[in-house]
Amino acid sequence: MRVISSKALQDFWQRHRNAEDALKAWFHEAEHAVWRTPDDIRRRYRSADFLPGNRVVFNIKGNQYRLVVKIHYNTGIVYIRFVGTHAEYERIDAESI
């Protein structure tokens, strides 16, 4: 998959150093993945939540952090829409971000 944009992840782990390894691991896996359907993600990430509009919420570092992406399965592109703490996630509308 092509992940756009890793800069959002880097900016976040600059502020939250303990998230760096987990976000790098997710990014590396996503780059090498072939996700054609939500089931492809579900097989690897059992705790992922699937929202309308092809959005997926990943729990990062034991659910300390949340990552919201929008996936275009047909083109193989993953757009990072949000990365933040669990508390920050509670203040957003993940379905429209």
PDB file of N, CA and C in Angstrom:
ATOM      1  N   MET A   1       0.850  -1.167   0.000  1.00  0.00           N
ATOM      2  CA  MET A   1       0.000   0.000   0.000  1.00  0.00           C
ATOM      3  C   MET A   1       0.905   1.242   0.000  1.00  0.00           C
ATOM      4  N   ARG A   2       0.370   2.293  -0.538  1.00  0.00           N
ATOM      5  CA  ARG A   2       1.080   3.573  -0.504  1.00  0.00           C
ATOM      6  C   ARG A   2       0.460   4.409   0.608  1.00  0.00           C
ATOM      7  N   VAL A   3       1.256   4.795   1.587  1.00  0.00           N
ATOM      8  CA  VAL A   3       0.756   5.526   2.752  1.00  0.00           C
ATOM      9  C   VAL A   3       1.064   7.003   2.582  1.00  0.00           C
ATOM     10  N   ILE A   4       0.025   7.813   2.682  1.00  0.00           N
ATOM     11  CA  ILE A   4       0.142   9.270   2.560  1.00  0.00           C
ATOM     12  C   ILE A   4      -0.427   9.882   3.833  1.00  0.00           C
ATOM     13  N   SER A   5       0.238  10.543   4.623  1.00  0.00           N
ATOM     14  CA  SER A   5       1.623  10.926   4.554  1.00  0.00           C
ATOM     15  C   SER A   5       2.303  10.508   5.859  1.00  0.00           C
ATOM     16  N   SER A   6       3.481   9.987   5.726  1.00  0.00           N
ATOM     17  CA  SER A   6       4.228   9.556   6.907  1.00  0.00           C
ATOM     18  C   SER A   6       4.628  10.748   7.778  1.00  0.00           C
ATOM     19  N   LYS A   7       4.612  11.935   7.218  1.00  0.00           N
ATOM     20  CA  LYS A   7       4.967  13.143   7.986  1.00  0.00           C
ATOM     21  C   LYS A   7       4.054  13.318   9.189  1.00  0.00           C
ATOM     22  N   ALA A   8       2.790  13.000   9.057  1.00  0.00           N
ATOM     23  CA  ALA A   8       1.863  13.107  10.185  1.00  0.00           C
ATOM     24  C   ALA A   8       2.295  12.185  11.323  1.00  0.00           C
ATOM     25  N   LEU A   9       2.749  10.988  10.974  1.00  0.00           N
ATOM     26  CA  LEU A   9       3.231  10.053  11.992  1.00  0.00           C
ATOM     27  C   LEU A   9       4.498  10.589  12.643  1.00  0.00           C
ATOM     28  N   GLN A  10       5.414  11.079  11.833  1.00  0.00           N
ATOM     29  CA  GLN A  10       6.673  11.617  12.357  1.00  0.00           C
ATOM     30  C   GLN A  10       6.425  12.806  13.284  1.00  0.00           C
ATOM     31  N   ASP A  11       5.551  13.687  12.879  1.00  0.00           N
ATOM     32  CA  ASP A  11       5.227  14.845  13.724  1.00  0.00           C
ATOM     33  C   ASP A  11       4.674  14.395  15.068  1.00  0.00           C
ATOM     34  N   PHE A  12       3.840  13.350  15.032  1.00  0.00           N
ATOM     35  CA  PHE A  12       3.244  12.868  16.272  1.00  0.00           C
ATOM     36  C   PHE A  12       4.296  12.238  17.172  1.00  0.00           C
ATOM     37  N   TRP A  13       5.162  11.381  16.628  1.00  0.00           N
ATOM     38  CA  TRP A  13       6.122  10.726  17.513  1.00  0.00           C
ATOM     39  C   TRP A  13       7.221  11.680  17.977  1.00  0.00           C
ATOM     40  N   GLN A  14       7.360  12.823  17.341  1.00  0.00           N
ATOM     41  CA  GLN A  14       8.271  13.841  17.881  1.00  0.00           C
ATOM     42  C   GLN A  14       7.733  14.399  19.201  1.00  0.00           C
ATOM     43  N   ARG A  15       6.413  14.443  19.311  1.00  0.00           N
ATOM     44  CA  ARG A  15       5.775  14.940  20.538  1.00  0.00           C
ATOM     45  C   ARG A  15       5.525  13.826  21.551  1.00  0.00           C
ATOM     46  N   HIS A  16       5.407  12.598  21.079  1.00  0.00           N
ATOM     47  CA  HIS A  16       5.104  11.433  21.918  1.00  0.00           C
ATOM     48  C   HIS A  16       6.121  10.343  21.587  1.00  0.00           C
ATOM     49  N   ARG A  17       7.305  10.467  22.150  1.00  0.00           N
ATOM     50  CA  ARG A  17       8.425   9.583  21.813  1.00  0.00           C
ATOM     51  C   ARG A  17       8.110   8.098  22.001  1.00  0.00           C
ATOM     52  N   ASN A  18       7.277   7.775  22.984  1.00  0.00           N
ATOM     53  CA  ASN A  18       7.002   6.354  23.230  1.00  0.00           C
ATOM     54  C   ASN A  18       6.102   5.739  22.156  1.00  0.00           C
ATOM     55  N   ALA A  19       5.584   6.541  21.242  1.00  0.00           N
ATOM     56  CA  ALA A  19       4.760   6.036  20.144  1.00  0.00           C
ATOM     57  C   ALA A  19       5.586   5.718  18.895  1.00  0.00           C
ATOM     58  N   GLU A  20       6.835   6.135  18.882  1.00  0.00           N
ATOM     59  CA  GLU A  20       7.645   6.035  17.661  1.00  0.00           C
ATOM     60  C   GLU A  20       7.769   4.605  17.152  1.00  0.00           C
ATOM     61  N   ASP A  21       8.192   3.678  17.981  1.00  0.00           N
ATOM     62  CA  ASP A  21       8.401   2.306  17.509  1.00  0.00           C
ATOM     63  C   ASP A  21       7.110   1.678  16.989  1.00  0.00           C
ATOM     64  N   ALA A  22       6.016   1.895  17.708  1.00  0.00           N
ATOM     65  CA  ALA A  22       4.731   1.313  17.298  1.00  0.00           C
ATOM     66  C   ALA A  22       4.254   1.907  15.970  1.00  0.00           C
ATOM     67  N   LEU A  23       4.401   3.208  15.797  1.00  0.00           N
ATOM     68  CA  LEU A  23       3.972   3.844  14.543  1.00  0.00           C
ATOM     69  C   LEU A  23       4.874   3.439  13.374  1.00  0.00           C
ATOM     70  N   LYS A  24       6.163   3.312  13.629  1.00  0.00           N
ATOM     71  CA  LYS A  24       7.065   2.846  12.574  1.00  0.00           C
ATOM     72  C   LYS A  24       6.724   1.419  12.159  1.00  0.00           C
ATOM     73  N   ALA A  25       6.411   0.587  13.137  1.00  0.00           N
ATOM     74  CA  ALA A  25       6.043  -0.804  12.833  1.00  0.00           C
ATOM     75  C   ALA A  25       4.764  -0.850  12.009  1.00  0.00           C
ATOM     76  N   TRP A  26       3.749  -0.054  12.415  1.00  0.00           N
ATOM     77  CA  TRP A  26       2.498  -0.012  11.645  1.00  0.00           C
ATOM     78  C   TRP A  26       2.780   0.460  10.213  1.00  0.00           C
ATOM     79  N   PHE A  27       3.553   1.531  10.071  1.00  0.00           N
ATOM     80  CA  PHE A  27       3.855   2.091   8.759  1.00  0.00           C
ATOM     81  C   PHE A  27       4.552   1.048   7.881  1.00  0.00           C
ATOM     82  N   HIS A  28       5.538   0.371   8.433  1.00  0.00           N
ATOM     83  CA  HIS A  28       6.265  -0.637   7.666  1.00  0.00           C
ATOM     84  C   HIS A  28       5.322  -1.754   7.205  1.00  0.00           C
ATOM     85  N   GLU A  29       4.466  -2.218   8.094  1.00  0.00           N
ATOM     86  CA  GLU A  29       3.508  -3.265   7.718  1.00  0.00           C
ATOM     87  C   GLU A  29       2.541  -2.770   6.655  1.00  0.00           C
ATOM     88  N   ALA A  30       2.025  -1.554   6.831  1.00  0.00           N
ATOM     89  CA  ALA A  30       1.061  -1.011   5.874  1.00  0.00           C
ATOM     90  C   ALA A  30       1.691  -0.851   4.492  1.00  0.00           C
ATOM     91  N   GLU A  31       2.926  -0.395   4.444  1.00  0.00           N
ATOM     92  CA  GLU A  31       3.611  -0.219   3.157  1.00  0.00           C
ATOM     93  C   GLU A  31       3.759  -1.529   2.390  1.00  0.00           C
ATOM     94  N   HIS A  32       3.939  -2.612   3.113  1.00  0.00           N
ATOM     95  CA  HIS A  32       4.161  -3.903   2.473  1.00  0.00           C
ATOM     96  C   HIS A  32       2.887  -4.741   2.348  1.00  0.00           C
ATOM     97  N   ALA A  33       1.800  -4.219   2.861  1.00  0.00           N
ATOM     98  CA  ALA A  33       0.531  -4.955   2.827  1.00  0.00           C
ATOM     99  C   ALA A  33      -0.148  -4.812   1.474  1.00  0.00           C
ATOM    100  N   VAL A  34      -1.049  -5.726   1.224  1.00  0.00           N
ATOM    101  CA  VAL A  34      -1.954  -5.636   0.073  1.00  0.00           C
ATOM    102  C   VAL A  34      -3.352  -5.793   0.647  1.00  0.00           C
ATOM    103  N   TRP A  35      -3.998  -4.658   0.898  1.00  0.00           N
ATOM    104  CA  TRP A  35      -5.336  -4.655   1.469  1.00  0.00           C
ATOM    105  C   TRP A  35      -6.338  -4.383   0.351  1.00  0.00           C
ATOM    106  N   ARG A  36      -7.076  -5.399  -0.026  1.00  0.00           N
ATOM    107  CA  ARG A  36      -8.087  -5.240  -1.080  1.00  0.00           C
ATOM    108  C   ARG A  36      -9.486  -5.097  -0.502  1.00  0.00           C
ATOM    109  N   THR A  37      -9.650  -5.543   0.747  1.00  0.00           N
ATOM    110  CA  THR A  37     -10.952  -5.457   1.426  1.00  0.00           C
ATOM    111  C   THR A  37     -10.706  -5.259   2.917  1.00  0.00           C
ATOM    112  N   PRO A  38     -11.718  -4.830   3.653  1.00  0.00           N
ATOM    113  CA  PRO A  38     -11.565  -4.729   5.107  1.00  0.00           C
ATOM    114  C   PRO A  38     -11.175  -6.059   5.758  1.00  0.00           C
ATOM    115  N   ASP A  39     -11.607  -7.166   5.189  1.00  0.00           N
ATOM    116  CA  ASP A  39     -11.246  -8.467   5.755  1.00  0.00           C
ATOM    117  C   ASP A  39      -9.735  -8.695   5.748  1.00  0.00           C
ATOM    118  N   ASP A  40      -9.041  -8.158   4.766  1.00  0.00           N
ATOM    119  CA  ASP A  40      -7.582  -8.282   4.734  1.00  0.00           C
ATOM    120  C   ASP A  40      -6.962  -7.607   5.958  1.00  0.00           C
ATOM    121  N   ILE A  41      -7.499  -6.492   6.343  1.00  0.00           N
ATOM    122  CA  ILE A  41      -7.013  -5.775   7.528  1.00  0.00           C
ATOM    123  C   ILE A  41      -7.430  -6.515   8.793  1.00  0.00           C
ATOM    124  N   ARG A  42      -8.662  -6.940   8.820  1.00  0.00           N
ATOM    125  CA  ARG A  42      -9.216  -7.612  10.005  1.00  0.00           C
ATOM    126  C   ARG A  42      -8.414  -8.863  10.381  1.00  0.00           C
ATOM    127  N   ARG A  43      -7.902  -9.565   9.385  1.00  0.00           N
ATOM    128  CA  ARG A  43      -7.107 -10.770   9.660  1.00  0.00           C
ATOM    129  C   ARG A  43      -5.842 -10.451  10.448  1.00  0.00           C
ATOM    130  N   ARG A  44      -5.245  -9.301  10.211  1.00  0.00           N
ATOM    131  CA  ARG A  44      -3.994  -8.920  10.883  1.00  0.00           C
ATOM    132  C   ARG A  44      -4.244  -8.065  12.118  1.00  0.00           C
ATOM    133  N   TYR A  45      -5.234  -7.192  12.061  1.00  0.00           N
ATOM    134  CA  TYR A  45      -5.517  -6.245  13.140  1.00  0.00           C
ATOM    135  C   TYR A  45      -6.917  -6.505  13.676  1.00  0.00           C
ATOM    136  N   ARG A  46      -7.038  -7.447  14.570  1.00  0.00           N
ATOM    137  CA  ARG A  46      -8.342  -7.846  15.104  1.00  0.00           C
ATOM    138  C   ARG A  46      -9.048  -6.729  15.862  1.00  0.00           C
ATOM    139  N   SER A  47      -8.292  -5.791  16.422  1.00  0.00           N
ATOM    140  CA  SER A  47      -8.912  -4.716  17.196  1.00  0.00           C
ATOM    141  C   SER A  47      -9.248  -3.486  16.355  1.00  0.00           C
ATOM    142  N   ALA A  48      -8.950  -3.532  15.063  1.00  0.00           N
ATOM    143  CA  ALA A  48      -9.263  -2.383  14.194  1.00  0.00           C
ATOM    144  C   ALA A  48     -10.773  -2.190  14.115  1.00  0.00           C
ATOM    145  N   ASP A  49     -11.178  -0.938  14.085  1.00  0.00           N
ATOM    146  CA  ASP A  49     -12.594  -0.591  13.929  1.00  0.00           C
ATOM    147  C   ASP A  49     -12.802  -0.042  12.522  1.00  0.00           C
ATOM    148  N   PHE A  50     -13.886  -0.460  11.908  1.00  0.00           N
ATOM    149  CA  PHE A  50     -14.187  -0.057  10.539  1.00  0.00           C
ATOM    150  C   PHE A  50     -15.368   0.895  10.548  1.00  0.00           C
ATOM    151  N   LEU A  51     -15.174   2.051   9.934  1.00  0.00           N
ATOM    152  CA  LEU A  51     -16.169   3.113   9.917  1.00  0.00           C
ATOM    153  C   LEU A  51     -16.642   3.355   8.493  1.00  0.00           C
ATOM    154  N   PRO A  52     -17.756   4.062   8.345  1.00  0.00           N
ATOM    155  CA  PRO A  52     -18.205   4.409   6.988  1.00  0.00           C
ATOM    156  C   PRO A  52     -17.143   5.195   6.223  1.00  0.00           C
ATOM    157  N   GLY A  53     -17.229   5.144   4.932  1.00  0.00           N
ATOM    158  CA  GLY A  53     -16.305   5.900   4.085  1.00  0.00           C
ATOM    159  C   GLY A  53     -14.926   5.273   4.001  1.00  0.00           C
ATOM    160  N   ASN A  54     -14.851   3.956   4.191  1.00  0.00           N
ATOM    161  CA  ASN A  54     -13.570   3.242   4.131  1.00  0.00           C
ATOM    162  C   ASN A  54     -12.541   3.759   5.121  1.00  0.00           C
ATOM    163  N   ARG A  55     -13.027   4.197   6.274  1.00  0.00           N
ATOM    164  CA  ARG A  55     -12.115   4.624   7.334  1.00  0.00           C
ATOM    165  C   ARG A  55     -11.877   3.461   8.286  1.00  0.00           C
ATOM    166  N   VAL A  56     -10.641   3.397   8.783  1.00  0.00           N
ATOM    167  CA  VAL A  56     -10.258   2.354   9.723  1.00  0.00           C
ATOM    168  C   VAL A  56      -9.549   3.015  10.893  1.00  0.00           C
ATOM    169  N   VAL A  57      -9.893   2.572  12.094  1.00  0.00           N
ATOM    170  CA  VAL A  57      -9.255   3.065  13.312  1.00  0.00           C
ATOM    171  C   VAL A  57      -8.366   1.952  13.853  1.00  0.00           C
ATOM    172  N   PHE A  58      -7.074   2.250  13.966  1.00  0.00           N
ATOM    173  CA  PHE A  58      -6.114   1.312  14.514  1.00  0.00           C
ATOM    174  C   PHE A  58      -5.749   1.727  15.933  1.00  0.00           C
ATOM    175  N   ASN A  59      -5.677   0.770  16.821  1.00  0.00           N
ATOM    176  CA  ASN A  59      -5.178   1.011  18.172  1.00  0.00           C
ATOM    177  C   ASN A  59      -3.665   0.875  18.116  1.00  0.00           C
ATOM    178  N   ILE A  60      -2.978   1.868  18.605  1.00  0.00           N
ATOM    179  CA  ILE A  60      -1.523   1.891  18.568  1.00  0.00           C
ATOM    180  C   ILE A  60      -0.987   1.852  19.998  1.00  0.00           C
ATOM    181  N   LYS A  61       0.003   1.042  20.203  1.00  0.00           N
ATOM    182  CA  LYS A  61       0.686   0.918  21.492  1.00  0.00           C
ATOM    183  C   LYS A  61      -0.296   0.613  22.617  1.00  0.00           C
ATOM    184  N   GLY A  62      -0.968  -0.522  22.455  1.00  0.00           N
ATOM    185  CA  GLY A  62      -1.879  -0.967  23.507  1.00  0.00           C
ATOM    186  C   GLY A  62      -3.045  -0.037  23.742  1.00  0.00           C
ATOM    187  N   ASN A  63      -3.513   0.601  22.677  1.00  0.00           N
ATOM    188  CA  ASN A  63      -4.666   1.504  22.726  1.00  0.00           C
ATOM    189  C   ASN A  63      -4.364   2.823  23.430  1.00  0.00           C
ATOM    190  N   GLN A  64      -3.091   3.160  23.622  1.00  0.00           N
ATOM    191  CA  GLN A  64      -2.744   4.483  24.148  1.00  0.00           C
ATOM    192  C   GLN A  64      -3.004   5.548  23.091  1.00  0.00           C
ATOM    193  N   TYR A  65      -2.821   5.156  21.841  1.00  0.00           N
ATOM    194  CA  TYR A  65      -2.963   6.083  20.726  1.00  0.00           C
ATOM    195  C   TYR A  65      -3.904   5.497  19.687  1.00  0.00           C
ATOM    196  N   ARG A  66      -4.470   6.394  18.890  1.00  0.00           N
ATOM    197  CA  ARG A  66      -5.372   5.977  17.819  1.00  0.00           C
ATOM    198  C   ARG A  66      -4.886   6.562  16.508  1.00  0.00           C
ATOM    199  N   LEU A  67      -5.030   5.755  15.482  1.00  0.00           N
ATOM    200  CA  LEU A  67      -4.663   6.148  14.129  1.00  0.00           C
ATOM    201  C   LEU A  67      -5.881   5.927  13.246  1.00  0.00           C
ATOM    202  N   VAL A  68      -6.331   6.989  12.585  1.00  0.00           N
ATOM    203  CA  VAL A  68      -7.478   6.896  11.680  1.00  0.00           C
ATOM    204  C   VAL A  68      -6.956   7.082  10.263  1.00  0.00           C
ATOM    205  N   VAL A  69      -7.300   6.128   9.411  1.00  0.00           N
ATOM    206  CA  VAL A  69      -6.900   6.213   8.012  1.00  0.00           C
ATOM    207  C   VAL A  69      -8.121   6.055   7.125  1.00  0.00           C
ATOM    208  N   LYS A  70      -7.992   6.573   5.927  1.00  0.00           N
ATOM    209  CA  LYS A  70      -9.001   6.346   4.890  1.00  0.00           C
ATOM    210  C   LYS A  70      -8.304   5.555   3.800  1.00  0.00           C
ATOM    211  N   ILE A  71      -8.933   4.473   3.386  1.00  0.00           N
ATOM    212  CA  ILE A  71      -8.288   3.575   2.439  1.00  0.00           C
ATOM    213  C   ILE A  71      -9.042   3.549   1.114  1.00  0.00           C
ATOM    214  N   HIS A  72      -8.293   3.705   0.053  1.00  0.00           N
ATOM    215  CA  HIS A  72      -8.821   3.508  -1.296  1.00  0.00           C
ATOM    216  C   HIS A  72      -8.312   2.139  -1.733  1.00  0.00           C
ATOM    217  N   TYR A  73      -9.141   1.145  -1.497  1.00  0.00           N
ATOM    218  CA  TYR A  73      -8.730  -0.231  -1.768  1.00  0.00           C
ATOM    219  C   TYR A  73      -8.382  -0.451  -3.234  1.00  0.00           C
ATOM    220  N   ASN A  74      -9.124   0.180  -4.136  1.00  0.00           N
ATOM    221  CA  ASN A  74      -8.900  -0.051  -5.565  1.00  0.00           C
ATOM    222  C   ASN A  74      -7.580   0.525  -6.074  1.00  0.00           C
ATOM    223  N   THR A  75      -7.072   1.571  -5.432  1.00  0.00           N
ATOM    224  CA  THR A  75      -5.803   2.164  -5.865  1.00  0.00           C
ATOM    225  C   THR A  75      -4.638   1.815  -4.942  1.00  0.00           C
ATOM    226  N   GLY A  76      -4.944   1.207  -3.801  1.00  0.00           N
ATOM    227  CA  GLY A  76      -3.890   0.830  -2.868  1.00  0.00           C
ATOM    228  C   GLY A  76      -3.289   2.000  -2.117  1.00  0.00           C
ATOM    229  N   ILE A  77      -4.108   3.005  -1.847  1.00  0.00           N
ATOM    230  CA  ILE A  77      -3.607   4.186  -1.141  1.00  0.00           C
ATOM    231  C   ILE A  77      -4.270   4.291   0.229  1.00  0.00           C
ATOM    232  N   VAL A  78      -3.433   4.556   1.232  1.00  0.00           N
ATOM    233  CA  VAL A  78      -3.883   4.745   2.613  1.00  0.00           C
ATOM    234  C   VAL A  78      -3.589   6.192   2.978  1.00  0.00           C
ATOM    235  N   TYR A  79      -4.629   6.943   3.307  1.00  0.00           N
ATOM    236  CA  TYR A  79      -4.473   8.339   3.706  1.00  0.00           C
ATOM    237  C   TYR A  79      -4.578   8.436   5.221  1.00  0.00           C
ATOM    238  N   ILE A  80      -3.550   8.974   5.841  1.00  0.00           N
ATOM    239  CA  ILE A  80      -3.604   9.186   7.288  1.00  0.00           C
ATOM    240  C   ILE A  80      -4.460  10.412   7.538  1.00  0.00           C
ATOM    241  N   ARG A  81      -5.525  10.210   8.317  1.00  0.00           N
ATOM    242  CA  ARG A  81      -6.463  11.302   8.600  1.00  0.00           C
ATOM    243  C   ARG A  81      -6.279  11.868   9.999  1.00  0.00           C
ATOM    244  N   PHE A  82      -5.798  11.022  10.938  1.00  0.00           N
ATOM    245  CA  PHE A  82      -5.642  11.464  12.320  1.00  0.00           C
ATOM    246  C   PHE A  82      -4.702  10.510  13.037  1.00  0.00           C
ATOM    247  N   VAL A  83      -3.859  11.061  13.865  1.00  0.00           N
ATOM    248  CA  VAL A  83      -3.093  10.270  14.829  1.00  0.00           C
ATOM    249  C   VAL A  83      -3.069  11.085  16.116  1.00  0.00           C
ATOM    250  N   GLY A  84      -3.428  10.431  17.212  1.00  0.00           N
ATOM    251  CA  GLY A  84      -3.504  11.169  18.470  1.00  0.00           C
ATOM    252  C   GLY A  84      -3.681  10.249  19.653  1.00  0.00           C
ATOM    253  N   THR A  85      -3.758  10.869  20.802  1.00  0.00           N
ATOM    254  CA  THR A  85      -3.986  10.117  22.023  1.00  0.00           C
ATOM    255  C   THR A  85      -5.428   9.633  22.037  1.00  0.00           C
ATOM    256  N   HIS A  86      -5.692   8.719  22.926  1.00  0.00           N
ATOM    257  CA  HIS A  86      -7.063   8.214  23.065  1.00  0.00           C
ATOM    258  C   HIS A  86      -8.005   9.363  23.427  1.00  0.00           C
ATOM    259  N   ALA A  87      -7.568  10.238  24.312  1.00  0.00           N
ATOM    260  CA  ALA A  87      -8.396  11.384  24.728  1.00  0.00           C
ATOM    261  C   ALA A  87      -8.651  12.328  23.550  1.00  0.00           C
ATOM    262  N   GLU A  88      -7.644  12.572  22.717  1.00  0.00           N
ATOM    263  CA  GLU A  88      -7.823  13.431  21.537  1.00  0.00           C
ATOM    264  C   GLU A  88      -8.785  12.791  20.551  1.00  0.00           C
ATOM    265  N   TYR A  89      -8.689  11.490  20.410  1.00  0.00           N
ATOM    266  CA  TYR A  89      -9.587  10.760  19.505  1.00  0.00           C
ATOM    267  C   TYR A  89     -11.039  10.934  19.931  1.00  0.00           C
ATOM    268  N   GLU A  90     -11.286  10.929  21.215  1.00  0.00           N
ATOM    269  CA  GLU A  90     -12.652  11.078  21.720  1.00  0.00           C
ATOM    270  C   GLU A  90     -13.275  12.423  21.343  1.00  0.00           C
ATOM    271  N   ARG A  91     -12.452  13.400  21.001  1.00  0.00           N
ATOM    272  CA  ARG A  91     -12.950  14.757  20.677  1.00  0.00           C
ATOM    273  C   ARG A  91     -13.152  14.968  19.175  1.00  0.00           C
ATOM    274  N   ILE A  92     -12.874  13.973  18.348  1.00  0.00           N
ATOM    275  CA  ILE A  92     -13.027  14.154  16.904  1.00  0.00           C
ATOM    276  C   ILE A  92     -14.189  13.314  16.391  1.00  0.00           C
ATOM    277  N   ASP A  93     -14.615  13.612  15.199  1.00  0.00           N
ATOM    278  CA  ASP A  93     -15.589  12.778  14.497  1.00  0.00           C
ATOM    279  C   ASP A  93     -14.798  11.968  13.477  1.00  0.00           C
ATOM    280  N   ALA A  94     -14.460  10.749  13.836  1.00  0.00           N
ATOM    281  CA  ALA A  94     -13.607   9.907  12.998  1.00  0.00           C
ATOM    282  C   ALA A  94     -14.253   9.570  11.663  1.00  0.00           C
ATOM    283  N   GLU A  95     -15.561   9.683  11.576  1.00  0.00           N
ATOM    284  CA  GLU A  95     -16.249   9.371  10.324  1.00  0.00           C
ATOM    285  C   GLU A  95     -16.136  10.481   9.289  1.00  0.00           C
ATOM    286  N   SER A  96     -15.756  11.677   9.735  1.00  0.00           N
ATOM    287  CA  SER A  96     -15.695  12.784   8.780  1.00  0.00           C
ATOM    288  C   SER A  96     -14.324  13.448   8.721  1.00  0.00           C
ATOM    289  N   ILE A  97     -13.426  13.069   9.575  1.00  0.00           N
ATOM    290  CA  ILE A  97     -12.114  13.719   9.597  1.00  0.00           C
ATOM    291  C   ILE A  97     -11.309  13.380   8.350  1.00  0.00           C
TER     292      ILE A  97
END
